[in-house]
Coordinates of C-alpha atoms and ligand atoms in Angstrom, one line a residue:
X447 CA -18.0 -114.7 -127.2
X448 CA -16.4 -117.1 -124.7
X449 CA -15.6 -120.7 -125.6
X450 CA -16.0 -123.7 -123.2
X451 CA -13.9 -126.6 -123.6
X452 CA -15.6 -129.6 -122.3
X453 CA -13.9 -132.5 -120.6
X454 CA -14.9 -135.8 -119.7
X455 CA -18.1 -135.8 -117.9
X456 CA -19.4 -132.6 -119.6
X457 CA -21.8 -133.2 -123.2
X458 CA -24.3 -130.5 -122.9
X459 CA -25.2 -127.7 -120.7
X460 CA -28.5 -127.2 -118.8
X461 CA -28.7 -123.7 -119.3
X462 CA -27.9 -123.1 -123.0
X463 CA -29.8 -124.0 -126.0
X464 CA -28.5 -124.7 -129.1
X465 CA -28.2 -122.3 -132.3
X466 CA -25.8 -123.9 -134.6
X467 CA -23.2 -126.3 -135.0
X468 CA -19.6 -125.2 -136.8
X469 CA -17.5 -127.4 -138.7
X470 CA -14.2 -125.7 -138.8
X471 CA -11.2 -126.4 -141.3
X472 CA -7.9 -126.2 -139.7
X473 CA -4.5 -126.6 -141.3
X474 CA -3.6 -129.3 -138.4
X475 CA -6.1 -131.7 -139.3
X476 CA -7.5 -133.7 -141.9
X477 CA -11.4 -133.9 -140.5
X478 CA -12.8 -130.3 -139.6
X479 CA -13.7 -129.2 -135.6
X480 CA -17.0 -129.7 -134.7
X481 CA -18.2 -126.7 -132.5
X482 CA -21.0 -126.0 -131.4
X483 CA -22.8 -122.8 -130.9
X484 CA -25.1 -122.2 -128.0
X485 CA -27.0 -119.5 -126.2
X486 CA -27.8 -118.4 -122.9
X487 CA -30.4 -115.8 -123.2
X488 CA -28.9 -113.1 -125.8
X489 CA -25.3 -114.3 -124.6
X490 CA -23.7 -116.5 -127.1
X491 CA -21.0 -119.2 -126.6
X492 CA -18.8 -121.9 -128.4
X493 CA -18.6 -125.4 -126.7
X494 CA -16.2 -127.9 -128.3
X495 CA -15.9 -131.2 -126.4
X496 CA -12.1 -131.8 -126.0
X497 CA -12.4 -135.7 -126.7
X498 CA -14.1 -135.2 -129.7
X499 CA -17.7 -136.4 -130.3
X500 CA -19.1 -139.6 -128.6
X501 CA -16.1 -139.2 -126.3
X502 CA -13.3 -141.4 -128.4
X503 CA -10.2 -139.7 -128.0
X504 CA -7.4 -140.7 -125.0
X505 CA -5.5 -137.1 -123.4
X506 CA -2.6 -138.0 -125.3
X507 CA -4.4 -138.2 -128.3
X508 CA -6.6 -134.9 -128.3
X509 CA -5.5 -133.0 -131.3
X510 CA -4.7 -129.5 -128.8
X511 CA -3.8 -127.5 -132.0
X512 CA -6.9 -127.8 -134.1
X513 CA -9.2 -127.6 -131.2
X514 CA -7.4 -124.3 -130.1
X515 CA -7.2 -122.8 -134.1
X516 CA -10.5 -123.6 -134.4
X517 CA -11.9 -121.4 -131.5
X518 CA -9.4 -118.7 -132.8
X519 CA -10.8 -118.8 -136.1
X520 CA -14.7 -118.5 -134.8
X521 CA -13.3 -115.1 -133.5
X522 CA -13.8 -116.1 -129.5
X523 CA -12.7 -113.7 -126.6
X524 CA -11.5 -116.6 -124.6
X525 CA -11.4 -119.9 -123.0
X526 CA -12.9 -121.4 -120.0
X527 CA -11.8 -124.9 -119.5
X528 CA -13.4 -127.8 -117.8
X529 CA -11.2 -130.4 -116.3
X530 CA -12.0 -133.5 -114.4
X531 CA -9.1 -133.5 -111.5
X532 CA -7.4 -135.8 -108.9
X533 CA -7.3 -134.1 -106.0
X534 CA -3.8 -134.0 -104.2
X535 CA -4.6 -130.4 -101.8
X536 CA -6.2 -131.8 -98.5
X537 CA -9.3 -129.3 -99.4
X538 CA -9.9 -131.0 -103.0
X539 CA -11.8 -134.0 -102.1
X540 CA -14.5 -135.7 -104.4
X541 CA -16.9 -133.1 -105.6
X542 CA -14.7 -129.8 -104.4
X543 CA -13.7 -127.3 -107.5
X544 CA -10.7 -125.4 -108.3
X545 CA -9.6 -122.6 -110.3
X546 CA -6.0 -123.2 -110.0
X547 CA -3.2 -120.1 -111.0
X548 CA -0.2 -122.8 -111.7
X549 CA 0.3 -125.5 -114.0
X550 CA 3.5 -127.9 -113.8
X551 CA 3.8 -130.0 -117.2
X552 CA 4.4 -133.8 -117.1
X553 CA 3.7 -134.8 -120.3
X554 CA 5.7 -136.0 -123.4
X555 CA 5.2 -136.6 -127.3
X556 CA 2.3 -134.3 -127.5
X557 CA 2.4 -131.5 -130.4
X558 CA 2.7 -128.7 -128.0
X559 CA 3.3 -125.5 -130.3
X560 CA 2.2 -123.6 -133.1
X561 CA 5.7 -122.4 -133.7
X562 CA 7.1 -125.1 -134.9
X563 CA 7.9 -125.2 -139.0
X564 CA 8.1 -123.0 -141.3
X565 CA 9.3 -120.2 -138.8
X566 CA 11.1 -117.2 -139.5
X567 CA 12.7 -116.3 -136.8
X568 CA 12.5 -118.9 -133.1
X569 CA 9.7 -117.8 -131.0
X570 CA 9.0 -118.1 -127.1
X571 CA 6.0 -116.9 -125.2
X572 CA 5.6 -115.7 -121.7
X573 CA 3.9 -118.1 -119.2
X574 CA 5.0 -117.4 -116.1
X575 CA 1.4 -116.8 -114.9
X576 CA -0.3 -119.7 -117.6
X577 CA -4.1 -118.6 -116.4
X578 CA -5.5 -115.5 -117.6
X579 CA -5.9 -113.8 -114.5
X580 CA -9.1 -111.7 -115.6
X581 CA -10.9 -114.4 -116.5
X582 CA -9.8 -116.5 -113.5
X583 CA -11.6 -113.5 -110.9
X584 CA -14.8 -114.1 -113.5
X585 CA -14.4 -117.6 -112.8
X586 CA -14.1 -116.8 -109.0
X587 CA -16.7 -114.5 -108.7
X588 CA -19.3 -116.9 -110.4
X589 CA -18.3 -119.8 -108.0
X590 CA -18.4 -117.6 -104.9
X591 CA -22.0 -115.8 -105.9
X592 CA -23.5 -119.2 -106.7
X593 CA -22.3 -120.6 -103.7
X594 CA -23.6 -118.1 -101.5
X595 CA -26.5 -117.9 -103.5
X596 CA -27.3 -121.9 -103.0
X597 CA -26.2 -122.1 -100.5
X598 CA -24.8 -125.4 -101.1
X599 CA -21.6 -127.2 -99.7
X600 CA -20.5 -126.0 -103.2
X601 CA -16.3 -125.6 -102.0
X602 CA -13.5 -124.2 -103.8
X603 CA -10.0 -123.4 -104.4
X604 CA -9.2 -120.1 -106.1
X605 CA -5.7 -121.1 -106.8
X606 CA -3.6 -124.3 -107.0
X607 CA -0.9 -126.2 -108.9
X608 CA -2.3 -128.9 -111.7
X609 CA 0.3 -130.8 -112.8
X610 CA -0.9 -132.5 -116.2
X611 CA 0.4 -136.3 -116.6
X612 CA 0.5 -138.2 -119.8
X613 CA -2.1 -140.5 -118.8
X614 CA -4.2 -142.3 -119.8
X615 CA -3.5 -144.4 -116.6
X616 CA -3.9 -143.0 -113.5
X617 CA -1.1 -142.3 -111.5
X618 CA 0.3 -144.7 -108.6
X619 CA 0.8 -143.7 -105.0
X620 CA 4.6 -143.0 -105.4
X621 CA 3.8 -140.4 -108.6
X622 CA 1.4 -138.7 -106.4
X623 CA 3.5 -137.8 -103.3
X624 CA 6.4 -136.7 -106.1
X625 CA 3.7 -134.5 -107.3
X626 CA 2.5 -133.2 -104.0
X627 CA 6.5 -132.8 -103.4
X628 CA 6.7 -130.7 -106.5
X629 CA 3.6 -128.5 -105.2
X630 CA 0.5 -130.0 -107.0
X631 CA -2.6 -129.4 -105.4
X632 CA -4.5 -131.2 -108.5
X633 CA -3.7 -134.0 -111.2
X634 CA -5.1 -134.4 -114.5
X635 CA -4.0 -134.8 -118.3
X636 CA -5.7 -132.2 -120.4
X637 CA -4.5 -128.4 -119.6
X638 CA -1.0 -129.1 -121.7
X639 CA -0.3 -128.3 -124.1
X640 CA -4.3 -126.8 -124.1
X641 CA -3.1 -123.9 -122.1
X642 CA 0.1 -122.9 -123.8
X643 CA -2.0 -123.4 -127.3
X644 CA -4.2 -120.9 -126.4
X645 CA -1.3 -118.2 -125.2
X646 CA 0.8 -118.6 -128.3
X647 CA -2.5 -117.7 -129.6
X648 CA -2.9 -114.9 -127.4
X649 CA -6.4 -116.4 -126.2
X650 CA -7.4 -115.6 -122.6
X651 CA -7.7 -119.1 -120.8
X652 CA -8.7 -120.2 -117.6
X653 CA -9.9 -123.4 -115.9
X654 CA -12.9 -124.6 -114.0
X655 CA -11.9 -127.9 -112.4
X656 CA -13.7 -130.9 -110.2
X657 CA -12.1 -132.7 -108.3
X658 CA -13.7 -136.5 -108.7
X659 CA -11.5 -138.6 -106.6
X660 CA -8.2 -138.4 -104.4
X661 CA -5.3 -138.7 -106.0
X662 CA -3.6 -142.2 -106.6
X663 CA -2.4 -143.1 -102.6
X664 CA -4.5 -140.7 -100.9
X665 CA -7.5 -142.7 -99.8
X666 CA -8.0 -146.3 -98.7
X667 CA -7.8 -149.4 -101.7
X668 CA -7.8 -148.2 -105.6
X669 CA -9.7 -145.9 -107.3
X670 CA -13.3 -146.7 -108.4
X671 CA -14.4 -145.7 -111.9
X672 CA -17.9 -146.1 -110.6
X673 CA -17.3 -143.3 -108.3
X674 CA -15.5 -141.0 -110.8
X675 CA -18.8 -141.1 -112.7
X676 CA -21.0 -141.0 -109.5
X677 CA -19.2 -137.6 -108.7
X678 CA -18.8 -136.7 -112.4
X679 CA -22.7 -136.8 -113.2
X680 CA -23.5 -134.9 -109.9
X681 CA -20.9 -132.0 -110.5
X682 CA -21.5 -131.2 -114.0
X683 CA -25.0 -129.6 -113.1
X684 CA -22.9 -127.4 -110.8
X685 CA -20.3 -126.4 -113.5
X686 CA -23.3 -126.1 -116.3
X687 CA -24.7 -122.9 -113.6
X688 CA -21.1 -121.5 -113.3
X689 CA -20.8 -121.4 -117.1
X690 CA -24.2 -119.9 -117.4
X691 CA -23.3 -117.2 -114.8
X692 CA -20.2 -116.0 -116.1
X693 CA -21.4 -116.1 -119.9
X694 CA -23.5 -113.7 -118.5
X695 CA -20.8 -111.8 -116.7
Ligands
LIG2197 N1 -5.3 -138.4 -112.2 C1 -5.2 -137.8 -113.4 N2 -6.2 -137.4 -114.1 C2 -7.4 -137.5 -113.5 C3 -7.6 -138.0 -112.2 C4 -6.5 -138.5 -111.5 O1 -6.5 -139.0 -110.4 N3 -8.9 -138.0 -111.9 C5 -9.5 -137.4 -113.0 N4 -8.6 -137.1 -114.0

């Protein structure tokens, strides 16, 4: 069973209906994980909003380790993730998705391992590549067949850097072009420590972004909330046919 991790923008999904929801006890935090359990014909699938329910909690905030144990401990194959973006890449305007291959972590204070305390010997993982590359060509393949299939303006990037910022401000102009200097092709604040989580737990994770504005800089005047929501509530029917398609993969 694959698990979704839903960002901002994402509550439900179209195509699923609902079967169950889990409350799952976790040894990082006092108030068990709420995750649901849906269905897509005889496909089933875990969907845990990263904010926690109603939407409450800031990036910096997000408890990373429970939400990751707790999808390990329902027993799921893997992760796709679901990221509202900035777009930085000159083909990740409003409304374009990305599956990027890279990550480049900004953040700071967050609780960003599992191997921690209580340890008996110090332990690293690998992350040179931090996606899961076989579930990244799923990803790929659902985007591209939907897109031919729609033939929609659906557009995409099937690889590119996110660099993940503490947030939860936006970034200003000057960040941005340090970040495009560095290599991003996206910006956000919620794929670390998620993604490193999930490889120290040895769970396959890749991420399904949308881009809902240009980065801090990169267009005229500031950034509109309004618009982040306009672009937000038109791509999430997109993403909720991706998901279906590769639950069904
Ligand atoms: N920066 C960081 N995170 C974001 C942005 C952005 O511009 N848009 C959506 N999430």
């Amino acid at each position: 069973m694959l698990a979704i991790i839903a960002g901002t923008g994402l509550t439900s999904i179209d195509c699923f209906e609902p079967v169950s929801c889990e409350k799952v006890i976790t040894p990082y935090a006092d108030e068990p994980i709420s995750v649901s359990l849906l269905r897509s014909g005889e496909i089933p699938i875990a969907f845990l909003p990263r904010h926690g329910e109603g939407h409450k909690l800031p990036p910096h905030k997000i408890n990373y380790r429970a939400n990751i144990w707790a999808l390990k401990e329902l027993g799921v194959s893997g992760i796709i993730a679901v990221n509202a973006v900035g777009g930085i890449h000159e083909k990740l305007g409003p409304s374009c998705f990305a599956i990027p291959d890279q990550i480049i972590d900004y953040t700071w204070g967050r609780d960003s391992t599992y191997f921690a305390d209580n340890l008996d010997e110090v332990t690293h993982i690998d992350f040179t590549n931090p996606f899961d590359e076989k579930l990244r060509q799923r990803l790929i393949s659902s985007v591209s067949k939907l897109k031919a299939e729609a033939k929609s303006d659906l557009e995409f990037l099937d690889s590119g850097v996110y660099g993940c910022t503490q947030g939860p401000r936006l970034e200003t102009a000057a960040e941005i072009r340090k970040l495009r200097q560095d290599g991003c092709d996206l910006v956000g604040m919620t794929a670390m420590p998620e993604a490193a989580l999930a490889r120290e737990l040895k769970l396959p994770y890749a991420m399904l972004a949308l881009s809902v504005n240009w980065a801090a800089g990169l267009s005229a005047g500031e950034i509109s909330m309004d618009e982040i929501y306009k672009v937000l509530d038109e791509g999430m029917g997109l993403v909720g046919r991706v998901l279906a398609r590769i639950a069904n993969s």
